[in-house]
Short mmCIF file of C-alpha atoms (C1' of nucleotides) in Angstrom, two decimals:
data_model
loop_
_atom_site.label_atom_id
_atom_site.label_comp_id
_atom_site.label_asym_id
_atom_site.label_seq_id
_atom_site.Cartn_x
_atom_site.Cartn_y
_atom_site.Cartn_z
CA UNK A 65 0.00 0.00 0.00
CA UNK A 66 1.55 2.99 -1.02
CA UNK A 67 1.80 6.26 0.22
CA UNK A 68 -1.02 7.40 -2.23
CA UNK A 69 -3.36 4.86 -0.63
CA UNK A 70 -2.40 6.14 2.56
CA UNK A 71 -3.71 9.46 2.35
CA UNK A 72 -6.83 8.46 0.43
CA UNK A 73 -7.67 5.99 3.32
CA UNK A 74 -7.21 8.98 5.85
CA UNK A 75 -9.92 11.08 3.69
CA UNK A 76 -12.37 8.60 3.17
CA UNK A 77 -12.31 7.71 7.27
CA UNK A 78 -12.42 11.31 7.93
CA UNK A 79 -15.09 12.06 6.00
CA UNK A 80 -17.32 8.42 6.84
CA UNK A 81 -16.66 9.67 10.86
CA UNK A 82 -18.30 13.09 10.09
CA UNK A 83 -21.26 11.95 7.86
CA UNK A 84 -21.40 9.25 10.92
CA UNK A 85 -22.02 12.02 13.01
CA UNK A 86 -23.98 13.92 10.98
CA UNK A 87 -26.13 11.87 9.52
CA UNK A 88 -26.98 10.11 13.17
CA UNK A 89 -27.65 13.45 14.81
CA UNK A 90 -30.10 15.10 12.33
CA UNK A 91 -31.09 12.60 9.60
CA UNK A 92 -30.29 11.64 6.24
CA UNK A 93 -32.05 14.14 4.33
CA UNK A 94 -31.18 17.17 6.63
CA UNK A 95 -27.90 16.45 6.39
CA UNK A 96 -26.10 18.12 2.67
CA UNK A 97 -22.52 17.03 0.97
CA UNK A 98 -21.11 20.52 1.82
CA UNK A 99 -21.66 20.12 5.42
CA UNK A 100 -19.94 16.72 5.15
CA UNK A 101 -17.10 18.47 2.88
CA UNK A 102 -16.38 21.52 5.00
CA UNK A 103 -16.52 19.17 8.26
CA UNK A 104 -14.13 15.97 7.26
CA UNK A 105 -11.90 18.85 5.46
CA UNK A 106 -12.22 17.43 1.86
CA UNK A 107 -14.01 19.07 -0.61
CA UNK A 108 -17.30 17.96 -2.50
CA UNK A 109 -15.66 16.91 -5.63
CA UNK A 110 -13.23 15.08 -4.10
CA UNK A 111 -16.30 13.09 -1.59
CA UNK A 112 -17.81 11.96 -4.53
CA UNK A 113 -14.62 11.24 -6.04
CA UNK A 114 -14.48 8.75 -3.18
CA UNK A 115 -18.11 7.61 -2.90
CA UNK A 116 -20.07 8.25 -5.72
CA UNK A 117 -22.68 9.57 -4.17
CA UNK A 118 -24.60 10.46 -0.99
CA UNK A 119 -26.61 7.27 -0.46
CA UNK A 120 -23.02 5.35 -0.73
CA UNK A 121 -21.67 7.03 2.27
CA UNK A 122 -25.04 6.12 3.79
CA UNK A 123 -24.24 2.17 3.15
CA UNK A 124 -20.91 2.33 3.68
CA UNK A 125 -21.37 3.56 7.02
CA UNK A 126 -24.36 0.57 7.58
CA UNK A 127 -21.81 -1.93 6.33
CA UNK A 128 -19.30 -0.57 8.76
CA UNK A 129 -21.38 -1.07 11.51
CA UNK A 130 -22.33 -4.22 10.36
CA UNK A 131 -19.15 -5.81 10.27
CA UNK A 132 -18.30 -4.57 13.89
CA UNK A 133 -21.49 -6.51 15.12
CA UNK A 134 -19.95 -9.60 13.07
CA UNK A 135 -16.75 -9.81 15.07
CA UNK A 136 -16.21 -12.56 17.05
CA UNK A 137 -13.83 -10.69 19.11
CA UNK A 138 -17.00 -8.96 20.30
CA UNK A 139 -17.79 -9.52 24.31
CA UNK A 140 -21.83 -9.79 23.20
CA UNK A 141 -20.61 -12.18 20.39
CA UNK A 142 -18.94 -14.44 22.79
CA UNK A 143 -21.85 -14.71 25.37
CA UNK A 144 -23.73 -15.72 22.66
CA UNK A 145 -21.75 -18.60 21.27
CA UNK A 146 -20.97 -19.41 24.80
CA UNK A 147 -24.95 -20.07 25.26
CA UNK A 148 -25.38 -19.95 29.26
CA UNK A 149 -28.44 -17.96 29.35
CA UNK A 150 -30.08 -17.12 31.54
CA UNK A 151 -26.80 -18.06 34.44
CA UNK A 152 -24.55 -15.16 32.50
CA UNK A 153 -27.24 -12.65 31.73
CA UNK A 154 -25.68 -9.77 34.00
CA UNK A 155 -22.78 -10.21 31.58
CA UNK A 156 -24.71 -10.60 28.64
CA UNK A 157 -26.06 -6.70 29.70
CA UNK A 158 -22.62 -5.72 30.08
CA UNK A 159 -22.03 -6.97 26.55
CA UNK A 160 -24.96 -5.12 25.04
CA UNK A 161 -24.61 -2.33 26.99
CA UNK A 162 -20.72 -2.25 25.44
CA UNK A 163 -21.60 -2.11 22.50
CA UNK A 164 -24.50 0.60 22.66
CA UNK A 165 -22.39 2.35 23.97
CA UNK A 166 -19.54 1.86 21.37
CA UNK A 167 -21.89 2.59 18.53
CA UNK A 168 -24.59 4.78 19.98
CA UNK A 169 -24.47 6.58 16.28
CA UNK A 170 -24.93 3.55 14.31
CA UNK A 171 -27.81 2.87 16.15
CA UNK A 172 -28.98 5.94 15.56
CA UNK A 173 -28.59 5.40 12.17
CA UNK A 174 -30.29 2.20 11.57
CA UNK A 175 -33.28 4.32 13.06
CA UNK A 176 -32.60 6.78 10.13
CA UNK A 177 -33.22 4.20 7.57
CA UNK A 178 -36.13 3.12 8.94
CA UNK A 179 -37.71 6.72 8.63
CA UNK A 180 -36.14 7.93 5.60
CA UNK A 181 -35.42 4.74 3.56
CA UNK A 182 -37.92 2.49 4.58
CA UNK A 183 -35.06 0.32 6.58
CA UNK A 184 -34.09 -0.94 2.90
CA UNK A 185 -30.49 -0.82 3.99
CA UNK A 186 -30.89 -2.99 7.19
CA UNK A 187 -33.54 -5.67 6.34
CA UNK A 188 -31.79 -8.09 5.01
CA UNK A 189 -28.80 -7.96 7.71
CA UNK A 190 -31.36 -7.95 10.48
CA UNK A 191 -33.43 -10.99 9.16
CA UNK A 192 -30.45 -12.49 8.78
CA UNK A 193 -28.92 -12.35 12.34
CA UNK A 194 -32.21 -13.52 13.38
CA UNK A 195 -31.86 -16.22 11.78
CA UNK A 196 -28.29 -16.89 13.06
CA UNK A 197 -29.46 -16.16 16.72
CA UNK A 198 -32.39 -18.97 16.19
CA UNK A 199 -29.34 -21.15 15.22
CA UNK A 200 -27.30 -19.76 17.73
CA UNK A 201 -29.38 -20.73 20.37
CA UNK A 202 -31.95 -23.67 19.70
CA UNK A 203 -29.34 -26.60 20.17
CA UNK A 204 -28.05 -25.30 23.87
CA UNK A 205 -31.69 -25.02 25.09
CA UNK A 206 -32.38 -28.47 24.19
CA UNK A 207 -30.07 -29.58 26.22
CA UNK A 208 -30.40 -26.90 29.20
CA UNK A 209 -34.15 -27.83 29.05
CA UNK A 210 -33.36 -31.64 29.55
CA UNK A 211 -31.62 -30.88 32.24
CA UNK A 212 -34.34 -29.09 34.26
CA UNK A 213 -32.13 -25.69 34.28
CA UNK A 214 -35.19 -23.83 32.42
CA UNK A 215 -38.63 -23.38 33.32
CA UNK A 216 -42.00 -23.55 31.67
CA UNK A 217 -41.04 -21.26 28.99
CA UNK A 218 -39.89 -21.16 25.62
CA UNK A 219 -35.86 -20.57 26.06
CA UNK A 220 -35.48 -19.00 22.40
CA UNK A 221 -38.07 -16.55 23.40
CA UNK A 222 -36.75 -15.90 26.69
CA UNK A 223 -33.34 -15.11 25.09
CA UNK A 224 -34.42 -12.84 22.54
CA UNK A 225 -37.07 -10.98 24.98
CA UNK A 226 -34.34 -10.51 27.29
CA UNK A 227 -31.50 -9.64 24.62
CA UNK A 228 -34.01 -7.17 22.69
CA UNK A 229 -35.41 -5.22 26.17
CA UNK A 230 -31.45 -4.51 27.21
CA UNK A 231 -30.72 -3.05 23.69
CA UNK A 232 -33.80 -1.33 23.80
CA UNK A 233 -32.96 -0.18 27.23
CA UNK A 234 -29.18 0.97 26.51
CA UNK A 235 -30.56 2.48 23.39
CA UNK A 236 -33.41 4.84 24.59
CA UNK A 237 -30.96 5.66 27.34
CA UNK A 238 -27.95 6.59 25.39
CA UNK A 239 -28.74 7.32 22.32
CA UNK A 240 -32.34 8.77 22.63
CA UNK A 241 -30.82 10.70 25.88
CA UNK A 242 -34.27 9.43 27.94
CA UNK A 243 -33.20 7.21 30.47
CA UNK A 244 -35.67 4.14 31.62
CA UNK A 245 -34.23 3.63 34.87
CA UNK A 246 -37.91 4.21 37.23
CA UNK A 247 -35.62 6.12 39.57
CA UNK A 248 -32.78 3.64 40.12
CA UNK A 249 -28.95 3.68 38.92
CA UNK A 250 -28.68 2.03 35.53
CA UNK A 251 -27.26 -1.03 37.04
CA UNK A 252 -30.49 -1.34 40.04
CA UNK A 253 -32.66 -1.46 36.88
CA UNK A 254 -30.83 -4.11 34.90
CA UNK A 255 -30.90 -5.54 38.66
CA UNK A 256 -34.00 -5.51 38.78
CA UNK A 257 -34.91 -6.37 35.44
CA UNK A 258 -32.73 -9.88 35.33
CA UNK A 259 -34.51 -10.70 38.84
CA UNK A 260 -38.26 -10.56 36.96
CA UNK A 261 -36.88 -12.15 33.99
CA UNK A 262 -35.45 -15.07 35.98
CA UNK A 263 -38.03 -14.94 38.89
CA UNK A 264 -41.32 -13.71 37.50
CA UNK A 265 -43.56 -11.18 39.26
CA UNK A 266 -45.82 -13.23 40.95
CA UNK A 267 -44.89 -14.86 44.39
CA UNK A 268 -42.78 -18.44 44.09
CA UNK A 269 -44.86 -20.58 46.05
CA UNK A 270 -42.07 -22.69 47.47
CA UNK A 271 -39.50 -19.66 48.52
CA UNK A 272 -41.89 -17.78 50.06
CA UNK A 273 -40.28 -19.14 53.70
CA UNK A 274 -37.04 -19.36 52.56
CA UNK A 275 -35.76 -16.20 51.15
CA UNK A 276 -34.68 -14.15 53.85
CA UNK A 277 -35.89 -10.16 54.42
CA UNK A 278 -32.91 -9.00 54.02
CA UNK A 279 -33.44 -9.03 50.43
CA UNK A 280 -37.49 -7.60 50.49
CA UNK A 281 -35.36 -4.69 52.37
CA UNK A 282 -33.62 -4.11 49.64
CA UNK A 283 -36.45 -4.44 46.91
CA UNK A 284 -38.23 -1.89 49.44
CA UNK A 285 -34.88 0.17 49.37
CA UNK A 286 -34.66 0.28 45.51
CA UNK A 287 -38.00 1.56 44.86
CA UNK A 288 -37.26 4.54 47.38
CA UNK A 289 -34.21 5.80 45.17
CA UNK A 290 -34.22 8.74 43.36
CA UNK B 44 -69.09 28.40 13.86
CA UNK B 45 -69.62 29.74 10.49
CA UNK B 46 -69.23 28.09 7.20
CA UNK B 47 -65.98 29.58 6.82
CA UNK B 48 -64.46 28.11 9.94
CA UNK B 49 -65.94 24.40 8.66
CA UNK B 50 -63.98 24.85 5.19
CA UNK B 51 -60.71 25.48 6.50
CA UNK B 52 -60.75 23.36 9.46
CA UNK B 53 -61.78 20.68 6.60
CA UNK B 54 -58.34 22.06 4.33
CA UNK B 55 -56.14 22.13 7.80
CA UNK B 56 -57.35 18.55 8.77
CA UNK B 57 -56.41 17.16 5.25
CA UNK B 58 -53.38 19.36 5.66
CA UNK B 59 -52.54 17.62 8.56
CA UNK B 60 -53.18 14.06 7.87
CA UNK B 61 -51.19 14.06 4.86
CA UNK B 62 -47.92 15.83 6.49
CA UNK B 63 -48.42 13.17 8.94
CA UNK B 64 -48.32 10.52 6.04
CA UNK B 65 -45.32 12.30 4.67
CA UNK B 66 -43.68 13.26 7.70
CA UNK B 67 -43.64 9.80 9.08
CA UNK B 68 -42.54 7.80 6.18
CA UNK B 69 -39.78 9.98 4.67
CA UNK B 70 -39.02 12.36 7.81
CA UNK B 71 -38.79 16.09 8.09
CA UNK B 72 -36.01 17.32 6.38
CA UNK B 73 -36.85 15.03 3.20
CA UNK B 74 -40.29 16.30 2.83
CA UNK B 75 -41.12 19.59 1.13
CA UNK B 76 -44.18 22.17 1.90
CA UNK B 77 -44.88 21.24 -1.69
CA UNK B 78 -45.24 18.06 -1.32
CA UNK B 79 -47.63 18.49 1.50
CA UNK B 80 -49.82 21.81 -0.50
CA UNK B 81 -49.91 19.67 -3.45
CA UNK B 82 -50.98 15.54 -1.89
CA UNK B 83 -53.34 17.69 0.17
CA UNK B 84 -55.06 19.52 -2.21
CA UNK B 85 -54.36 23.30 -0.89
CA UNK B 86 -51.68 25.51 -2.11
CA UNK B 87 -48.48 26.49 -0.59
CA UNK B 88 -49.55 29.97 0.49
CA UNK B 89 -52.70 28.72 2.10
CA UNK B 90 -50.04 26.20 3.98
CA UNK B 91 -48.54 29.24 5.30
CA UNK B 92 -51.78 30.67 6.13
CA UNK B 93 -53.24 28.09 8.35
CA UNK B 94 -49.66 26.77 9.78
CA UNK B 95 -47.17 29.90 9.91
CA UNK B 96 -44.13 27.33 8.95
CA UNK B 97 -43.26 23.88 8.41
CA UNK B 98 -41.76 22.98 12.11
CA UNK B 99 -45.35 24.09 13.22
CA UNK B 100 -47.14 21.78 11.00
CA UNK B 101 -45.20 19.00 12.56
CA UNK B 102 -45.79 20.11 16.36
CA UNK B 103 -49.41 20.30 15.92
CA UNK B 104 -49.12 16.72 14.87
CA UNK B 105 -47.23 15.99 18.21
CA UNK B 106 -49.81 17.66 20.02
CA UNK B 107 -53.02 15.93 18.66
CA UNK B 108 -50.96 12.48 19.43
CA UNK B 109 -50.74 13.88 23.33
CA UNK B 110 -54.22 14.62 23.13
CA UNK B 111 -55.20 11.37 21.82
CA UNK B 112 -52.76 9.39 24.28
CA UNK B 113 -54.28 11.80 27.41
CA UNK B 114 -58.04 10.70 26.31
CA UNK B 115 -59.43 9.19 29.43
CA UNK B 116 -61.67 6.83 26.73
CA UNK B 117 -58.46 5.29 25.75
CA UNK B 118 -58.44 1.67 26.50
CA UNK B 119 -54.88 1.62 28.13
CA UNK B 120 -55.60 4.14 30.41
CA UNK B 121 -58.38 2.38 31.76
CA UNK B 122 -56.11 -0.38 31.93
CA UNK B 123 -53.84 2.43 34.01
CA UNK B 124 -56.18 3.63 36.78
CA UNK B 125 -57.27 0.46 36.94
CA UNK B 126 -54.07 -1.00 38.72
CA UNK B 127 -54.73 -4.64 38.45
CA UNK B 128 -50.84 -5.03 37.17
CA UNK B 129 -49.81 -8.19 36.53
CA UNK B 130 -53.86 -9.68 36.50
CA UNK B 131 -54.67 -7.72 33.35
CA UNK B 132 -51.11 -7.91 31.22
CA UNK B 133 -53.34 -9.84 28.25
CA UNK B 134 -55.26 -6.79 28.77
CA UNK B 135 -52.49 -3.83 28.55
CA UNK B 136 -51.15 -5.80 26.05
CA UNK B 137 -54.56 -5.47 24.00
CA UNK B 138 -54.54 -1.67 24.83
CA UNK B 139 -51.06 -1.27 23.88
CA UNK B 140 -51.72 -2.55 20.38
CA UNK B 141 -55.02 -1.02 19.81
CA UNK B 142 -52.90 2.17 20.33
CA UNK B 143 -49.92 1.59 18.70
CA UNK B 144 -52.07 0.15 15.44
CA UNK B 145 -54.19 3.33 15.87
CA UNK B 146 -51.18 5.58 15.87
CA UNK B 147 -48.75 3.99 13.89
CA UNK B 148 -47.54 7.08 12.58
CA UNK B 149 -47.58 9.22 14.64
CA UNK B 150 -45.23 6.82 17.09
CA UNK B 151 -42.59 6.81 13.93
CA UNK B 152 -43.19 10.89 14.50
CA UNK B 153 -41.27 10.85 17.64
CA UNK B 154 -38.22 8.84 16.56
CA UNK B 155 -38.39 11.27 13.20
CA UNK B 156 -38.46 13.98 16.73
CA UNK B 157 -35.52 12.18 18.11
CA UNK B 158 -33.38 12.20 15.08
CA UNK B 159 -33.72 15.39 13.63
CA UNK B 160 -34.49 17.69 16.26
CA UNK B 161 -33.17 16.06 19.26
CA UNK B 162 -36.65 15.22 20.79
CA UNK B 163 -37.12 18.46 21.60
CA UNK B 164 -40.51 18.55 20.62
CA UNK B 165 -41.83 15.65 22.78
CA UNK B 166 -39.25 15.56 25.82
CA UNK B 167 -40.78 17.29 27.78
CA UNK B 168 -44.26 15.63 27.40
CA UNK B 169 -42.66 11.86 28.06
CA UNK B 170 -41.35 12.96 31.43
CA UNK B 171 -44.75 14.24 32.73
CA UNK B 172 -45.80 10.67 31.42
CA UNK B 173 -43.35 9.03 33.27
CA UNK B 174 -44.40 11.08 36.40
CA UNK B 175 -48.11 10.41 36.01
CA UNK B 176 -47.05 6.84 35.58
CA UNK B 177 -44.99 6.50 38.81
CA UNK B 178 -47.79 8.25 40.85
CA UNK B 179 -50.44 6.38 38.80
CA UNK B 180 -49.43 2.83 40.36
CA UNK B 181 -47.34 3.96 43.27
CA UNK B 182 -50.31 3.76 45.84
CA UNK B 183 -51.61 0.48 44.02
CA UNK B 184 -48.34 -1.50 44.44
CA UNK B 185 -48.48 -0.83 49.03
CA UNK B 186 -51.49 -2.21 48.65
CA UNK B 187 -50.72 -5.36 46.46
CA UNK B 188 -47.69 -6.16 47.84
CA UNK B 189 -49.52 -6.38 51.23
CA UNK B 190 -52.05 -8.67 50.19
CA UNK B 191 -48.99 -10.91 48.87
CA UNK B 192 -50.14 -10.91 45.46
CA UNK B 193 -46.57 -9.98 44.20
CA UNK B 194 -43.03 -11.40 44.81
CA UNK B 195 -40.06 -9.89 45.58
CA UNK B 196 -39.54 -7.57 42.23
CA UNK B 197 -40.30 -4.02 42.65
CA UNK B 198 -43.66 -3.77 41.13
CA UNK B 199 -43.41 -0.31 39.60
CA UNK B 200 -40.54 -1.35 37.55
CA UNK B 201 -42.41 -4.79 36.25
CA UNK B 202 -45.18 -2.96 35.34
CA UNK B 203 -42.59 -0.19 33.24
CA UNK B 204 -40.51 -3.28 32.03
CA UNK B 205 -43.98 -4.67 31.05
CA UNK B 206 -45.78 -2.14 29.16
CA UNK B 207 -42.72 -0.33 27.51
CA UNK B 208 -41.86 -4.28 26.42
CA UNK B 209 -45.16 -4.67 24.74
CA UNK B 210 -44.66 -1.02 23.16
CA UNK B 211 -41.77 -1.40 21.55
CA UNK B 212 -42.95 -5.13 20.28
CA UNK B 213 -45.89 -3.30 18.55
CA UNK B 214 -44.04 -0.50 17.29
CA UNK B 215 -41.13 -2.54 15.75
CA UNK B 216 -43.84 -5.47 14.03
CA UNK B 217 -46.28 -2.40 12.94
CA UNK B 218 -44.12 1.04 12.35
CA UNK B 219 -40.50 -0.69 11.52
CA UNK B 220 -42.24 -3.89 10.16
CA UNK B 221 -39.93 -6.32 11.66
CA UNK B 222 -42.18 -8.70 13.10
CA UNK B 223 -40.76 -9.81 16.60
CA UNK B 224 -42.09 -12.97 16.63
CA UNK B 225 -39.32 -15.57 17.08
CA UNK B 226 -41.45 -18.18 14.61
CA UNK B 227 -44.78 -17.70 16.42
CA UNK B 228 -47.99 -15.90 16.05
CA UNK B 229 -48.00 -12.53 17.90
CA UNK B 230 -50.70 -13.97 19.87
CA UNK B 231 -48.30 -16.78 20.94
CA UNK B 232 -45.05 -14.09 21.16
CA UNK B 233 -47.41 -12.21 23.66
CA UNK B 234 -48.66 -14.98 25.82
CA UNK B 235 -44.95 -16.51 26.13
CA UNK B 236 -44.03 -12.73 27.05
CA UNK B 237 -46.30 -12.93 29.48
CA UNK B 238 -45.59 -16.36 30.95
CA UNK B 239 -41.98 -15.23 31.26
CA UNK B 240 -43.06 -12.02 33.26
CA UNK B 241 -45.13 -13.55 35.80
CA UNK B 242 -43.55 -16.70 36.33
CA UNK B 243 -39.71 -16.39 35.15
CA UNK B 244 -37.76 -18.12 33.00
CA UNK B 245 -36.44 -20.44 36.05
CA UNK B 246 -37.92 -23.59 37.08
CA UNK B 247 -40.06 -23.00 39.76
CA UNK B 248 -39.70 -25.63 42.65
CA UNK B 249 -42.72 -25.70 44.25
CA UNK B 250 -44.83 -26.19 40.90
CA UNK B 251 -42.92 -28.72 39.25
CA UNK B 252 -45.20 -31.61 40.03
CA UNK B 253 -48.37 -29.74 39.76
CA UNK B 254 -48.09 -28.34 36.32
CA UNK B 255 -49.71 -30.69 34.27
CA UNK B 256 -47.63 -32.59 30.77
CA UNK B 257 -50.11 -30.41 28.25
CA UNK B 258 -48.14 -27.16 29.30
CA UNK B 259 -45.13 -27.92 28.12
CA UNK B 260 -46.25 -29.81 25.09
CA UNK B 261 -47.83 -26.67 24.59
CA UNK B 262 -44.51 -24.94 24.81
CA UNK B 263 -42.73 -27.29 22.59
CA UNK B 264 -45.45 -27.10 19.87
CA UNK B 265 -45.02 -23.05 20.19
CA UNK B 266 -41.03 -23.22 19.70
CA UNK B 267 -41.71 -25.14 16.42
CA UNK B 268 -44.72 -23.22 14.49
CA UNK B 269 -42.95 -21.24 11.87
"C1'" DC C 231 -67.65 45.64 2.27
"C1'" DA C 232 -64.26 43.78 5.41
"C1'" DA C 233 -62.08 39.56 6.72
"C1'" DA C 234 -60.85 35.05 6.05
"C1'" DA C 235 -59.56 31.42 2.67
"C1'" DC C 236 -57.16 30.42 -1.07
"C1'" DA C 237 -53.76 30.57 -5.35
"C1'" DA C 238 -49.61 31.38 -7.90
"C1'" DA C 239 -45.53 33.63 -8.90
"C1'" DA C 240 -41.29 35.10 -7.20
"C1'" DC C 241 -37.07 35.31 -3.90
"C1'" DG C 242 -32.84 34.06 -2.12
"C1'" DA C 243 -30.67 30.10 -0.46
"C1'" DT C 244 -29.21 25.56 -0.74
"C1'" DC C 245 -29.56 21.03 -2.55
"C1'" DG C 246 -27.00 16.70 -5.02
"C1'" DT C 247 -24.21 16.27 -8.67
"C1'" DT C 248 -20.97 17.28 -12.54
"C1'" DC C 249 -16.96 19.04 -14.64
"C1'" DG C 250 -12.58 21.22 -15.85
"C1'" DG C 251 -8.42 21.79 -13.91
"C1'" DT C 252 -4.51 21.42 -10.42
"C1'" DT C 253 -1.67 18.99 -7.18
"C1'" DT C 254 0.52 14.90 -5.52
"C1'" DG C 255 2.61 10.50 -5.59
"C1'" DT C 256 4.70 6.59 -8.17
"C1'" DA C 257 6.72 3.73 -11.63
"C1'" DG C 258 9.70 3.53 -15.55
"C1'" DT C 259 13.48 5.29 -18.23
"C1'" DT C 260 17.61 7.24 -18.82
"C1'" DA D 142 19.66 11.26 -9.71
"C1'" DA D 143 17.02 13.67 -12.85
"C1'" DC D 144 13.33 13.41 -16.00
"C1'" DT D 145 8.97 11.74 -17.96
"C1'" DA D 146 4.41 9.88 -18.03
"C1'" DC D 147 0.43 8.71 -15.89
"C1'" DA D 148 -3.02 7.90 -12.53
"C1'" DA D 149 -5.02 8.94 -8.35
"C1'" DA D 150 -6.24 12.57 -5.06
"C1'" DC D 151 -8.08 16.79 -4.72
"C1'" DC D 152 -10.35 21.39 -5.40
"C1'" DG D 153 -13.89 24.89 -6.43
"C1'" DA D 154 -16.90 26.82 -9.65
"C1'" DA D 155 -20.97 25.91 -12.02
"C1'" DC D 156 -25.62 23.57 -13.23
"C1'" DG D 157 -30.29 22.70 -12.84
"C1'" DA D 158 -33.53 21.62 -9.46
"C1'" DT D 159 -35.77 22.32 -5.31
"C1'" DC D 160 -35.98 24.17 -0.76
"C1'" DG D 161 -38.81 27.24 2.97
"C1'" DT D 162 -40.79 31.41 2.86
"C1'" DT D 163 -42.83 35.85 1.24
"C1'" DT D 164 -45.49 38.62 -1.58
"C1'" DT D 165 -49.19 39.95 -4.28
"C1'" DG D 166 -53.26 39.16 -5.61
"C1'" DT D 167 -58.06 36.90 -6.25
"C1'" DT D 168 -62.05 34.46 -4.56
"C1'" DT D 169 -65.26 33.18 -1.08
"C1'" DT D 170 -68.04 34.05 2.87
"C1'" DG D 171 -70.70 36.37 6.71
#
DNA sequence: CAAAACAAAACGATCGTTCGGTTTGTAGTT
DNA sequence: AACTACAAACCGAACGATCGTTTTGTTTTG
């Protein structure tokens, strides 16, 4: 790679980190080539001497993202192949929450393309890793089932329910800037969320006796926090 | 009210509904006051005459959503002042989709809000929600708790973790269309949601015995309908 | 007849994109 | 080491279209 390459590669980043930043923070259409040119440092010609075009930058910056999600060097990627749900959910939260919090524009931007483009750019990806969560999954819960470490429910729904409410929940928090924490700290809410996702709401018959009330102290405790 | 009030209160309703339309499905900044005078029917200067500017078109949309979500009539906030949290979650559930299917676009509105003008136009209107919420089923909760129809989870947050679950579930299967059903019905996605909220996704000791083989061939059968 | 409802042209600004031209870096030749 | 040729990187003006808004006027209504 020469040294021509070099500086080319140092443009292009440039400018994909400002339309990143632009494009996430006031949309697709609101966002114009100039105000990516004057911002990166390049100039117009020379962006779409790069990209083509404005929608390009648009995908390239999806397909960025995407890629990121795709390595298995990821902390979320490895609870996931590791399949211990629900034991490891407090770090499967730390995983998600890692990497809202890593690409808090990207998200932003897939909600872009669902507004402005219909989501045409992220369909196919997200059907996709649906489909390679389903895989992901459905062979460890056959086995966790079997041996009576699940309940009553369906373990592929579980996992997803749980997986989609803490990226919903790092999301509205850090990227929407509205946090969902009922008057807790972030972590009392994920607390508290993995406790009704493991326990239910309703009373367990069986425990009632044995839990001590220490821990109804704290429940009490939580809810007082503000 | 004369007859000249009831023709342009007919021309700003149109007005409205089809900015709403536009607004919703290609966002603000890629939609154009002509685009609006001309699928509507009126002209551009009779937009400015009725609306003053474009921004105001799209905050009296954001306003006659709050109205409509304040309604008293509304299903879900029957559901609300009712209290009967976790009893009735088939019935939020219900409310919450009559709404979000009623109000489809106006929900993609506030992430349109969110993106291109920072939320500013609705931020202020979710935190009074999320005060008249907390207040809402903060005397309800003493009084269930007592009665030992709840376990050990802090009930205001199960009943935020519910509804806000069954929220974004609509919104993403009706305003992003990406069905969240994991290879079930949404029926079936919302009673296993609701199995996992009351009664966790652990095994629960006491009830092993009694629960009778049908549930968990019903289960099984569930995790297989595609 | 006054006021409200409506229409259409016009204004300045900005949009995505194109294009002609300059600079920069590199490989090949002497 | 100096020179040449060429391609990639880069710039800024220019193009036609469209933007939000204003202005000027006409029609409708009480």
């Amino acid at each position: 790679m020469g040294r021509q390459q070099a500086r080319s590669d140092a443009s292009t980043a440039r400018a994909l980190d400002t339309a990143l930043k632009l494009f996430s923070h006031q949309g697709y259409g609101a966002t114009s080539m100039r105000e990516i040119a004057s911002q990166s440092g390049l100039s117009v010609g020379n962006l779409y001497h790069h990209f083509g075009s404005k929608e390009a930058i648009f995908q390239r910056l999806i397909d960025r993202y995407w890629e990121a999600l795709l390595d298995s060097e990821l902390d979320l990627n490895r609870v996931f192949t590791r399949g211990r749900f629900p034991e490891d959910l407090e770090e499967m939260a730390a995983a998600i929450e890692q990497v809202v919090e890593r690409h808090q524009e990207e998200i932003l931007l897939i909600y872009v393309d669902v507004i402005e483009f219909r989501g045409s750019h992220i369909r196919t990806f997200y059907e996709s890793m649906a489909d390679r969560f389903q895989e992901a999954y459905a062979s460890s819960f056959e086995e966790a089932r079997g041996s009576g470490r699940l309940g009553e429910v369906n373990p592929l729904v579980a996992v997803m329910v749980a997986s989609r409410w803490l990226f919903y929940f790092f999301t509205v928090e850090k990227c929407f800037g509205v946090p969902m924490h009922f008057g807790m700290s972030p972590n009392q809410a994920v607390d508290e969320f993995a406790r009704i996702l493991r326990f239910g709401v309703l009373p367990r018959p069986g425990e009632a006796e044995a839990s001590p009330d220490a821990r109804k102290d704290m429940v009490q405790e939580r809810g007082r926090t503000r």
